[in-house]
Coordinates of N, CA and C in Angstrom, one line a residue:
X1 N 92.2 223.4 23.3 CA 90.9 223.1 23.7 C 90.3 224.2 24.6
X2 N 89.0 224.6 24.2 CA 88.8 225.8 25.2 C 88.4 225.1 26.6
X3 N 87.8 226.2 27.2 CA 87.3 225.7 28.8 C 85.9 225.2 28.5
X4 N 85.6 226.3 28.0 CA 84.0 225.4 27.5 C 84.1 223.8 27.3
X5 N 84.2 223.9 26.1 CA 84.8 222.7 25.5 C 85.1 221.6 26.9
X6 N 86.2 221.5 26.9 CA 86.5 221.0 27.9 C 85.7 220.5 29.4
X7 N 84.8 221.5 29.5 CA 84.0 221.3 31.2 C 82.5 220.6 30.3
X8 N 82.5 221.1 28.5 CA 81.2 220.2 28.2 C 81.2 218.7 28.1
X9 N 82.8 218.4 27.6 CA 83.2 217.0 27.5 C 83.2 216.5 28.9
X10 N 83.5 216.9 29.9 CA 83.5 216.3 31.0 C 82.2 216.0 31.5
X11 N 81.4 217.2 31.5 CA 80.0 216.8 31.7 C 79.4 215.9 30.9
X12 N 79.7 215.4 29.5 CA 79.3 214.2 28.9 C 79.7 213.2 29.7
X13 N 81.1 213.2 29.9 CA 81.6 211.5 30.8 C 81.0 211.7 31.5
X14 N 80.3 212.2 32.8 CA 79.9 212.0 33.8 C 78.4 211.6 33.6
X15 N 77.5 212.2 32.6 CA 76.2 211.9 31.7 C 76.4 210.7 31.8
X16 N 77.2 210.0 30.9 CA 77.8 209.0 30.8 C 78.2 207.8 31.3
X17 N 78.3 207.8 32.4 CA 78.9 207.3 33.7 C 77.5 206.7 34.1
X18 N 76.4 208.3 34.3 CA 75.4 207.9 35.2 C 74.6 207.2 34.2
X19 N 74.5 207.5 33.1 CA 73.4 206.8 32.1 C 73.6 204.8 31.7
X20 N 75.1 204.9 31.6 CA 75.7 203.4 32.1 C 75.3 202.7 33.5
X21 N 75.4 203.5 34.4 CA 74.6 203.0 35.5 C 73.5 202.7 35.6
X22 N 72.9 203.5 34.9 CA 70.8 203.4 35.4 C 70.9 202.1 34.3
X23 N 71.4 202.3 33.0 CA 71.4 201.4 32.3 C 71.5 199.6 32.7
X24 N 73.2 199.5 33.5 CA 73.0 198.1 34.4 C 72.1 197.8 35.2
X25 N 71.5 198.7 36.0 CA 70.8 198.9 37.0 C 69.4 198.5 36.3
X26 N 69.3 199.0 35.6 CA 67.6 198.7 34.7 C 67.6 196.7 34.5
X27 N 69.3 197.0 33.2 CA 69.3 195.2 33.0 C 69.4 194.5 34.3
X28 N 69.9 194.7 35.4 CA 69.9 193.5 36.6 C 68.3 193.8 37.0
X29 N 67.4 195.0 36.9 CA 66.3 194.4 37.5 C 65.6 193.2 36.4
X30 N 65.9 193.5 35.1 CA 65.4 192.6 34.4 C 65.6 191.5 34.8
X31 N 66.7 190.9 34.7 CA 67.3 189.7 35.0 C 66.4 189.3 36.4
X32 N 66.2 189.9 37.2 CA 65.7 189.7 38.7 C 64.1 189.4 38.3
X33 N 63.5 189.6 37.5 CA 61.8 189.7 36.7 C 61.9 188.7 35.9
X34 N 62.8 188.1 35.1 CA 62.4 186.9 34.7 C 62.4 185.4 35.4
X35 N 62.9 185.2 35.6 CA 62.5 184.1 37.0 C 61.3 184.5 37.4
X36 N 60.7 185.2 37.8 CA 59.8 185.6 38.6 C 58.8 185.2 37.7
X37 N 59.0 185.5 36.3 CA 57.8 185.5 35.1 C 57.5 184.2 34.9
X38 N 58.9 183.8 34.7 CA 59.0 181.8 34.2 C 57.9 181.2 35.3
X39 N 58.6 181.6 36.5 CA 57.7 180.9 38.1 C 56.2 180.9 37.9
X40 N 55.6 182.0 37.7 CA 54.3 182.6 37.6 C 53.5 182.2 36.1
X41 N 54.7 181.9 34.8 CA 53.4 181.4 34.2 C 53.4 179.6 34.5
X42 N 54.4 179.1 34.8 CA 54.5 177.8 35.3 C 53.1 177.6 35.9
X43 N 52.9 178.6 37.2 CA 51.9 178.7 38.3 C 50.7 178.8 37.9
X44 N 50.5 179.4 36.8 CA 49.5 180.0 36.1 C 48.8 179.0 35.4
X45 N 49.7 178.1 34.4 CA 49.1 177.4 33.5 C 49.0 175.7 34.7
X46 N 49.0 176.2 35.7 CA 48.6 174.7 36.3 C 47.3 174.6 36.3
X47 N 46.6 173.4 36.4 CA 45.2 172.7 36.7 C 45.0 173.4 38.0
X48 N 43.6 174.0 38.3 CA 43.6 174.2 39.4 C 43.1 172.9 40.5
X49 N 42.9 172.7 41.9 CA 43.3 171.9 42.6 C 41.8 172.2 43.0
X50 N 41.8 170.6 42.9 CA 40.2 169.9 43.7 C 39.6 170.3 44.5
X51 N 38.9 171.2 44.6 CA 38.5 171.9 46.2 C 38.0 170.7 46.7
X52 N 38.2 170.8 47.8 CA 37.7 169.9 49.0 C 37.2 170.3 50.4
X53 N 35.7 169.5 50.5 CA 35.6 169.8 52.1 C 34.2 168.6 52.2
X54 N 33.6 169.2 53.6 CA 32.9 167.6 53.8 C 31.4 168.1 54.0
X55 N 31.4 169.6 54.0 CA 30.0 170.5 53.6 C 29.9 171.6 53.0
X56 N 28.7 172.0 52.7 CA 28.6 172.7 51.1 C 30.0 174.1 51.6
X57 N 29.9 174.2 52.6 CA 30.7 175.4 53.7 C 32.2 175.9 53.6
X58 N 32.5 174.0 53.6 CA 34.4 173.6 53.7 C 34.2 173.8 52.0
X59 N 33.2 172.8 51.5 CA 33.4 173.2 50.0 C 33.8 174.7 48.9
X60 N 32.5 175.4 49.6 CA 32.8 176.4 49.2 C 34.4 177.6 49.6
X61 N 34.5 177.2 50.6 CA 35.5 178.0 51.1 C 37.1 177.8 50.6
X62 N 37.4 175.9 50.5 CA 37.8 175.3 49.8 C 38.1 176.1 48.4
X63 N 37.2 176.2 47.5 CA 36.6 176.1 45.9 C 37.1 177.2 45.7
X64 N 36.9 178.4 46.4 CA 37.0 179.9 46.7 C 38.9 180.1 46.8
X65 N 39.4 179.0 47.8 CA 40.8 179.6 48.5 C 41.7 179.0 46.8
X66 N 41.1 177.8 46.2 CA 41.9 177.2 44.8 C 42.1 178.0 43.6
X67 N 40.0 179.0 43.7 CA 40.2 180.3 42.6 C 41.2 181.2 42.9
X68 N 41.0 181.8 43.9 CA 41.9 182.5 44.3 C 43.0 182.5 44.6
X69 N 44.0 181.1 44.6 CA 45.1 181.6 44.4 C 45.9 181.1 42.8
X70 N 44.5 180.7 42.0 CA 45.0 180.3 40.6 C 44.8 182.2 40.6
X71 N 44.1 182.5 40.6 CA 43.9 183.8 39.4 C 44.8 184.8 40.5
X72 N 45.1 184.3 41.5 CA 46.9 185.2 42.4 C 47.7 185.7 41.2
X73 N 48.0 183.8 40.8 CA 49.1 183.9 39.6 C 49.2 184.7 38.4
X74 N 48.1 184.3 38.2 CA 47.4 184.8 37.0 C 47.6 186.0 36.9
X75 N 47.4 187.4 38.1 CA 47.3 188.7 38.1 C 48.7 188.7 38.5
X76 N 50.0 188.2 39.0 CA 50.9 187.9 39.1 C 52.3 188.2 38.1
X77 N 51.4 187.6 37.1 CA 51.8 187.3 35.7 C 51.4 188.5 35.1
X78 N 50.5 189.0 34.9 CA 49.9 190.1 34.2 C 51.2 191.3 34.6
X79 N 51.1 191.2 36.3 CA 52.1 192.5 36.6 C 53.6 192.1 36.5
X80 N 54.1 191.0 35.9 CA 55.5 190.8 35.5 C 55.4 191.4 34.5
X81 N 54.4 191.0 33.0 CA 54.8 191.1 32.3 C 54.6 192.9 31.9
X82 N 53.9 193.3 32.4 CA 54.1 194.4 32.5 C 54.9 195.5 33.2
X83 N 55.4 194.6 33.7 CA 56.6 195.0 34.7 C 58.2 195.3 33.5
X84 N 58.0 194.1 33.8 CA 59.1 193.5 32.1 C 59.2 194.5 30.9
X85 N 58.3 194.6 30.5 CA 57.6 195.9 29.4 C 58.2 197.0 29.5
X86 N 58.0 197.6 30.6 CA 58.6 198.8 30.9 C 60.0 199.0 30.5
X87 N 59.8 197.8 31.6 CA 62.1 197.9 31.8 C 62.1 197.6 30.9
X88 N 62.0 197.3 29.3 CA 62.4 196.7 28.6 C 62.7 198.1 27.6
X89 N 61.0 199.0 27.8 CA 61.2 200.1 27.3 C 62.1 201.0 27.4
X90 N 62.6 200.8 28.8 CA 63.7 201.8 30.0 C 64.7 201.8 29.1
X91 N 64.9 200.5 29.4 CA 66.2 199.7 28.8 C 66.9 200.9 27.2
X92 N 65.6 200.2 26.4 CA 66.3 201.0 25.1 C 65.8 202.4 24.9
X93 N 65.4 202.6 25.8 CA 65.1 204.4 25.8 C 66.5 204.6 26.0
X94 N 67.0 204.0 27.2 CA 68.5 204.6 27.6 C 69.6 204.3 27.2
X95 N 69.1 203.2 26.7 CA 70.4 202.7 25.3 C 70.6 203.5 23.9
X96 N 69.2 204.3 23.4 CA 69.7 205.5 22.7 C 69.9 206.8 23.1
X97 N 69.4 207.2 24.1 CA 70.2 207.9 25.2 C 72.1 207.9 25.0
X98 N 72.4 206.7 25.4 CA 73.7 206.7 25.4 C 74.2 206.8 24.4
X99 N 73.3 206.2 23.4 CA 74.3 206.2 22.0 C 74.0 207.8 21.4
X100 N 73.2 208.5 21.6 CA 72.9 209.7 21.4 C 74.3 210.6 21.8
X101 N 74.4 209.9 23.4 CA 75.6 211.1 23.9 C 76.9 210.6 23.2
X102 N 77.4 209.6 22.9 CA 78.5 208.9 22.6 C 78.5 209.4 21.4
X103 N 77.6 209.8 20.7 CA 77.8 210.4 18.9 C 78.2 212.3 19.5
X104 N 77.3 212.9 20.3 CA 77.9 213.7 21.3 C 79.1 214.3 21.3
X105 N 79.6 213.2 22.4 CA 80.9 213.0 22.7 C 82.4 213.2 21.4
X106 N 82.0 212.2 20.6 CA 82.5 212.1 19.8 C 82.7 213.6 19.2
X107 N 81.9 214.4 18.5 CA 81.4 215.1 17.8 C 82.5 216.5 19.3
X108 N 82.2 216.5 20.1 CA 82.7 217.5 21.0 C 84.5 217.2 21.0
X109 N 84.7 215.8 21.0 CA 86.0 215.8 20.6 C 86.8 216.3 19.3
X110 N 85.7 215.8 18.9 CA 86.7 216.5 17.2 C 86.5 217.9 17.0
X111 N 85.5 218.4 17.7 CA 85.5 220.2 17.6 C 87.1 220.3 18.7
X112 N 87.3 219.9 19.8 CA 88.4 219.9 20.7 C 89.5 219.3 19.6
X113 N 89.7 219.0 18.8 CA 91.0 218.4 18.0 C 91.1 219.6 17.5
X114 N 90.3 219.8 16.3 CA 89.8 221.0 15.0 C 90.9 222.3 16.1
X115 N 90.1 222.5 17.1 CA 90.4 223.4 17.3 C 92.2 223.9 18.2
X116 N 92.6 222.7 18.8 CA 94.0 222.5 18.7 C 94.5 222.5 17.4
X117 N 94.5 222.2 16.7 CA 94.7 222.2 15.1 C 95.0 223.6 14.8
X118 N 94.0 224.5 15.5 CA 93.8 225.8 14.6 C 94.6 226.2 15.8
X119 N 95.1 226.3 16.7 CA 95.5 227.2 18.0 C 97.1 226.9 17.1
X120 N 97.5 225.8 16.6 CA 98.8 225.0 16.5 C 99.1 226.0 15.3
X121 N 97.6 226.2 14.3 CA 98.2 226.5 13.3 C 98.3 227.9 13.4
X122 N 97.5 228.9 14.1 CA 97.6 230.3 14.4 C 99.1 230.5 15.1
X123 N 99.5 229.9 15.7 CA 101.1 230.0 17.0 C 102.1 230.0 15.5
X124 N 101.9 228.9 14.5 CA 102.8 228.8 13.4 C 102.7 230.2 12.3
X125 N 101.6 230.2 12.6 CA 101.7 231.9 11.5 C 102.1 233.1 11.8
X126 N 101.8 233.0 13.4 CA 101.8 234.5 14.1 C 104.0 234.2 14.0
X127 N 104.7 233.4 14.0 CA 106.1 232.5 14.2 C 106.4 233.1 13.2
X128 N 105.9 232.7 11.6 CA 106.4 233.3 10.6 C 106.2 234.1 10.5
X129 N 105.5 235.2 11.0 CA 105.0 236.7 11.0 C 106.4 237.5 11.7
X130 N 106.9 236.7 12.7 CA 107.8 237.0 13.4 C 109.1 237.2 12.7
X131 N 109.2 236.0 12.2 CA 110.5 236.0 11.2 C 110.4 237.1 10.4
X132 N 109.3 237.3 9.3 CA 109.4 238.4 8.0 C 109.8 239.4 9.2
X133 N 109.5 239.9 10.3 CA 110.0 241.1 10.9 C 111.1 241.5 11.1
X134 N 111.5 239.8 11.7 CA 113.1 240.1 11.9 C 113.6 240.2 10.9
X135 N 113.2 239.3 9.8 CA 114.3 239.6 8.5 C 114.2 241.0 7.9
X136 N 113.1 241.5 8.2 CA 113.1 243.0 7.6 C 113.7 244.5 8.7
X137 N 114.2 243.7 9.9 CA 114.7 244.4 10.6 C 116.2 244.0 10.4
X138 N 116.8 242.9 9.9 CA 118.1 242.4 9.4 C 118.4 243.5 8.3
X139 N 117.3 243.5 7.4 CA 117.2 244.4 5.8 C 117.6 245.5 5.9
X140 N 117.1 246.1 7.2 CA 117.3 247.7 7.3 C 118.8 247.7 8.2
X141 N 118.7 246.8 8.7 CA 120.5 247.0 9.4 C 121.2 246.8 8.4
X142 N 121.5 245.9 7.4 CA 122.4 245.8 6.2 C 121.7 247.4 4.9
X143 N 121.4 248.3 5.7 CA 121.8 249.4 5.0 C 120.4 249.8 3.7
X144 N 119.1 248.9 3.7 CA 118.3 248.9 3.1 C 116.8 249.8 4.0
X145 N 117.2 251.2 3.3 CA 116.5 252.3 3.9 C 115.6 252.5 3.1
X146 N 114.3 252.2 2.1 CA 113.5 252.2 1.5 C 112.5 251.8 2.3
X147 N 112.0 250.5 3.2 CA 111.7 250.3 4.3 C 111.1 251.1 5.4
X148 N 110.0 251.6 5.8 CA 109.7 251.9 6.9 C 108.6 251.7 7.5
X149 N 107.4 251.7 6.9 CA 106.3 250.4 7.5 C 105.4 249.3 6.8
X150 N 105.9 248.7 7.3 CA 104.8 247.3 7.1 C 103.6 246.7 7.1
X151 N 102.6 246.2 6.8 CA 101.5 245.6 7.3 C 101.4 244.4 6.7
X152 N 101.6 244.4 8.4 CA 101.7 242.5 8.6 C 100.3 241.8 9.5
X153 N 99.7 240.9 8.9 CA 98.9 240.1 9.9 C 99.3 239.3 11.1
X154 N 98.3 239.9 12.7 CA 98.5 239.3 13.4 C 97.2 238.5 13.4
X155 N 97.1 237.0 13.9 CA 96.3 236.0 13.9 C 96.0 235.8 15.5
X156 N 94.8 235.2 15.6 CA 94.2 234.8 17.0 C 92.9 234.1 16.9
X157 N 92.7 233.0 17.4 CA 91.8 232.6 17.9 C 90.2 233.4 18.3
X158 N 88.9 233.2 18.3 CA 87.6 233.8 19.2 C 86.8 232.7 19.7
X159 N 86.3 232.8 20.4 CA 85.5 232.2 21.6 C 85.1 230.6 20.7
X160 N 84.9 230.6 19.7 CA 84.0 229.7 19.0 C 85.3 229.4 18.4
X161 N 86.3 229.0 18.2 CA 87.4 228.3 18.0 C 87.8 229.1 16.3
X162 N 87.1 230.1 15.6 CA 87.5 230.5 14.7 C 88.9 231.5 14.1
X163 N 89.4 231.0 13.1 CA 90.6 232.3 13.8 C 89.9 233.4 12.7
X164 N 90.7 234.5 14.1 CA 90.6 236.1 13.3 C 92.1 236.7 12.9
X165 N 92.0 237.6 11.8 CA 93.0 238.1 11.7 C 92.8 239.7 11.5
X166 N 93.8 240.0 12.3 CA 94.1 241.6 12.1 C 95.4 242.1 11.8
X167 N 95.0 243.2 11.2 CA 95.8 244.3 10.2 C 96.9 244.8 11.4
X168 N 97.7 245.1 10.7 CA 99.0 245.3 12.6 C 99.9 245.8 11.0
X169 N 100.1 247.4 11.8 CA 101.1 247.9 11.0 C 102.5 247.9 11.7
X170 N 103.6 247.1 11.0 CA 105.1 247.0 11.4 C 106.2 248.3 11.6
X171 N 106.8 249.1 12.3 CA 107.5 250.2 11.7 C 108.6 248.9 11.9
X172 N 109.6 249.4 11.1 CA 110.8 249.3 11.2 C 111.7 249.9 11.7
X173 N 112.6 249.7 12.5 CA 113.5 250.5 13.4 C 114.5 250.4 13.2

């Protein structure tokens, strides 16, 4: 796995971590807004209450204190449910958010496998590269002088997980 790789995947878990957070954090305010909603249209849809008084004065002031705290609710309710709304929007904004990074994630792992794969498989080639040498330096000790250079592939990895291969001429000794 490169470093890259590696400090990018980490920076997703932590993405991750915090996006899970704001996420709970969003659903408990929800949770905390509904009661509040239920309360207010209960409040809302009541009869309003008999104003009372014993001159046009008490009446009106009365009449006035009943409007005003029916249409409290009323504007109450408006700002739940617009309240609600949002965080609801929050909510699944950041719920594809997450699922955005988790496909991500995913996707950054299997480049980090792919490319253990290819490191595993470059270490195995460059191994049997090794061998044809030695056996062709066995060849020339057992008296087989025809022999004197080779070109053999050495293999390697580049920055983007690709392997390269270069031309490497063998002498024999």
């Amino acid at each position: 796995m490169s470093l890259d790789n590696e400090a990018s995947i980490s920076d997703l878990l932590t993405r991750q971590q915090a996006l899970t957070i704001e996420l709970q954090s969003l659903q408990d305010h929800l949770n905390r807004l509904v009661p509040q909603l239920e309360e207010a249209q209960t409040q809302a849809r009541k009869p309003p209450d008999k104003p009372q008084g014993t001159s046009p004065e008490t009446l009106l002031a009365s009449a006035t204190q009943v409007a005003l705290a029916r249409y409290e609710w009323k504007a109450k309710l408006e700002g739940l449910e617009v309240a609600i709304a949002w965080t609801q929007e929050q909510i699944q904004q950041k719920a594809d958010e997450l699922e955005a990074l988790e496909a991500t994630m995913a996707e950054a792992e299997r480049r980090s496998e792919q490319t253990a794969q290819a490191r595993r498989g470059v270490t195995q080639l460059n191994q049997a590269i090794d061998q044809v040498k030695q056996q062709l330096s066995e060849l020339k000790g057992q008296g087989c002088l025809h022999l004197y250079t080779v070109n053999l592939p050495e293999f390697s990895l580049d920055e983007q997980g690709q392997i390269q291969v270069r031309p490497h001429s063998f002498r024999i000794q």
